[in-house]
Backbone as JSON, one array per atom type, in Angstrom:
{
  "sequence": "XXXXXXXXXXXXXXXXXXXXXXXXXXXXXXXXXXXXXXXXXXXXXXXXXXXXXXXXXXXXXXXXXXXXXXXXXX",
  "N": [[28.14, -48.63, 145.31], [27.84, -51.42, 145.04], [25.7, -51.58, 147.11], [23.47, -50.23, 145.61], [23.06, -51.9, 143.32], [22.29, -54.13, 144.76], [19.86, -53.45, 145.76], [18.27, -52.79, 143.57], [18.03, -55.32, 142.53], [16.62, -56.53, 144.52], [14.23, -55.23, 144.23], [13.68, -55.85, 141.66], [12.98, -58.59, 142.18], [10.72, -58.5, 143.77], [8.96, -57.34, 142.1], [8.57, -59.37, 140.34], [7.54, -61.43, 141.83], [5.15, -60.35, 142.93], [4.05, -60.2, 140.25], [3.78, -62.99, 139.49], [2.07, -63.64, 141.46], [-0.29, -62.38, 140.91], [-0.71, -63.48, 138.53], [-1.2, -66.16, 139.16], [-3.41, -65.81, 140.54], [-7.07, -66.55, 140.83], [-9.4, -64.82, 140.78], [-11.11, -63.36, 138.86], [-11.95, -65.71, 137.65], [-14.88, -66.74, 137.95], [-16.57, -65.19, 136.68], [-15.65, -65.37, 133.96], [-16.38, -67.9, 133.52], [-19.41, -67.93, 134.17], [-20.12, -66.37, 132.05], [-19.44, -67.96, 129.62], [-21.17, -70.04, 130.11], [-23.67, -68.87, 129.89], [-23.5, -67.97, 127.16], [-23.34, -70.59, 125.97], [-25.84, -71.72, 126.68], [-27.58, -70.02, 125.18], [-26.93, -70.41, 122.58], [-27.57, -73.28, 122.51], [-30.23, -72.91, 123.06], [-31.32, -71.46, 120.82], [-30.55, -73.25, 118.71], [-32.29, -75.35, 119.4], [-34.88, -73.96, 119.18], [-34.67, -73.61, 116.5], [-34.81, -75.98, 115.48], [-37.27, -76.9, 116.2], [-38.96, -75.15, 114.72], [-37.97, -76.09, 112.03], [-39.23, -78.54, 112.31], [-41.99, -78.31, 112.83], [-42.95, -76.12, 111.37], [-44.71, -73.16, 110.97], [-46.3, -73.34, 113.22], [-45.7, -73.06, 115.8], [-45.26, -70.44, 117.2], [-46.59, -68.22, 116.07], [-48.88, -68.89, 114.88], [-51.37, -68.49, 116.16], [-51.87, -65.85, 116.57], [-51.84, -64.7, 113.93], [-54.06, -66.04, 113.06], [-55.69, -64.75, 114.65], [-55.59, -62.23, 113.64], [-56.48, -62.38, 111.07], [-58.89, -63.0, 111.42], [-60.19, -60.8, 112.47], [-59.49, -58.65, 110.55], [-60.48, -59.78, 108.13]],
  "CA": [[27.78, -49.28, 144.07], [27.1, -52.76, 145.44], [24.39, -51.39, 147.77], [22.68, -49.88, 144.7], [22.82, -53.15, 142.57], [21.42, -55.23, 145.63], [18.61, -52.91, 146.21], [17.57, -52.83, 142.35], [17.76, -56.74, 142.39], [15.6, -56.88, 145.49], [12.78, -54.49, 143.59], [13.03, -56.83, 140.68], [12.34, -59.92, 142.77], [9.46, -58.07, 144.34], [7.92, -57.14, 141.02], [8.43, -60.87, 139.86], [6.82, -61.99, 142.89], [3.97, -59.79, 142.55], [3.49, -60.65, 138.98], [3.46, -64.42, 139.46], [0.73, -63.68, 142.36], [-1.48, -61.91, 139.98], [-1.08, -64.4, 137.17], [-1.79, -67.22, 139.7], [-4.88, -65.66, 141.18], [-8.19, -66.88, 140.08], [-10.28, -63.95, 141.25], [-12.16, -63.16, 137.91], [-12.37, -66.78, 136.65], [-15.98, -67.02, 138.19], [-17.12, -64.26, 135.52], [-15.56, -65.95, 132.56], [-17.21, -69.3, 133.45], [-20.8, -67.73, 134.03], [-20.45, -65.83, 130.52], [-19.29, -69.08, 128.8], [-22.43, -70.78, 130.46], [-24.82, -68.11, 129.15], [-23.42, -68.1, 125.72], [-23.59, -71.72, 125.5], [-27.31, -71.89, 126.88], [-28.07, -69.24, 124.33], [-26.65, -71.12, 121.39], [-28.32, -74.55, 122.49], [-31.66, -72.66, 122.59], [-31.46, -71.1, 119.31], [-30.71, -74.53, 118.01], [-33.66, -76.17, 119.72], [-35.93, -73.37, 118.53], [-34.57, -73.62, 114.95], [-35.12, -77.41, 115.21], [-38.84, -76.98, 116.21], [-39.38, -74.5, 113.54], [-37.98, -76.94, 111.0], [-39.95, -79.91, 112.3], [-43.52, -78.18, 112.91], [-43.15, -74.94, 110.49], [-45.18, -71.83, 111.7], [-47.49, -73.59, 114.08], [-45.24, -72.91, 117.11], [-45.39, -69.21, 118.06], [-47.4, -67.23, 115.54], [-50.37, -69.37, 114.2], [-52.73, -68.06, 116.97], [-51.71, -64.31, 116.2], [-52.04, -64.79, 112.39], [-55.54, -66.45, 112.9], [-56.66, -63.53, 115.15], [-55.54, -60.94, 112.6], [-57.36, -62.78, 109.65], [-60.54, -63.05, 111.94], [-60.42, -59.38, 112.75], [-59.57, -57.85, 109.46], [-61.08, -60.39, 106.93]],
  "C": [[26.97, -50.57, 144.31], [25.75, -52.53, 146.1], [23.31, -51.2, 146.67], [22.2, -51.01, 143.86], [21.99, -54.04, 143.39], [20.05, -54.53, 145.67], [17.68, -53.02, 144.76], [17.35, -54.4, 141.96], [16.64, -57.15, 143.23], [14.21, -56.38, 144.88], [12.67, -55.47, 142.46], [12.49, -58.16, 141.02], [10.99, -59.53, 143.15], [8.59, -57.84, 143.24], [7.62, -58.61, 140.48], [7.44, -61.57, 140.74], [5.33, -61.53, 142.69], [3.11, -60.21, 141.21], [2.96, -62.1, 138.94], [2.14, -64.56, 140.56], [-0.52, -63.4, 141.64], [-1.83, -62.83, 139.05], [-1.71, -65.72, 137.84], [-3.1, -67.18, 140.24], [-5.87, -65.77, 140.31], [-9.49, -66.11, 140.39], [-11.42, -63.68, 140.23], [-12.57, -64.36, 137.2], [-13.84, -67.11, 136.94], [-17.0, -66.39, 136.91], [-16.98, -64.77, 134.24], [-16.38, -67.25, 132.52], [-18.76, -68.88, 133.26], [-20.88, -67.06, 132.42], [-20.36, -66.89, 129.48], [-20.56, -69.88, 128.95], [-23.55, -70.09, 129.83], [-24.77, -68.13, 127.76], [-23.79, -69.47, 125.12], [-25.05, -72.22, 125.72], [-27.98, -71.07, 125.79], [-28.26, -69.96, 123.0], [-27.64, -72.41, 121.36], [-29.74, -74.18, 122.31], [-32.01, -72.2, 121.38], [-31.53, -72.37, 118.53], [-32.11, -75.3, 118.16], [-34.82, -75.53, 118.98], [-36.05, -73.5, 116.97], [-35.02, -75.1, 114.62], [-36.6, -77.53, 115.21], [-39.32, -76.32, 115.24], [-39.3, -75.38, 112.26], [-38.87, -78.14, 111.03], [-41.48, -79.44, 112.26], [-43.82, -76.92, 111.97], [-43.82, -73.66, 111.44], [-46.09, -72.14, 112.62], [-47.1, -73.12, 115.53], [-45.75, -71.73, 117.71], [-46.56, -68.27, 117.3], [-48.68, -67.59, 114.87], [-51.45, -68.55, 114.71], [-52.89, -66.62, 116.6], [-52.1, -64.15, 114.85], [-53.6, -65.01, 112.17], [-56.29, -65.19, 113.44], [-56.71, -62.5, 114.23], [-56.49, -61.33, 111.45], [-58.7, -62.72, 110.14], [-60.97, -61.38, 112.11], [-60.42, -58.42, 111.37], [-59.99, -58.52, 108.2], [-62.51, -60.16, 106.59]]
}
């Protein structure tokens, strides 16, 4: 009986050690950092574009396209 208890205790210690090693590992940390950087850059870009539209109106992207359409179909 004592032998069985010692064996079970050793298996539990092995599981705990493996769990700690997995939790202490940082193998997927680079992916999370990259995802956060991409999301931050998208948000900053959207804010910058919204600020430019608020500052200049419709002059930024679509003015030449609208003028071209007006010249062709008017």
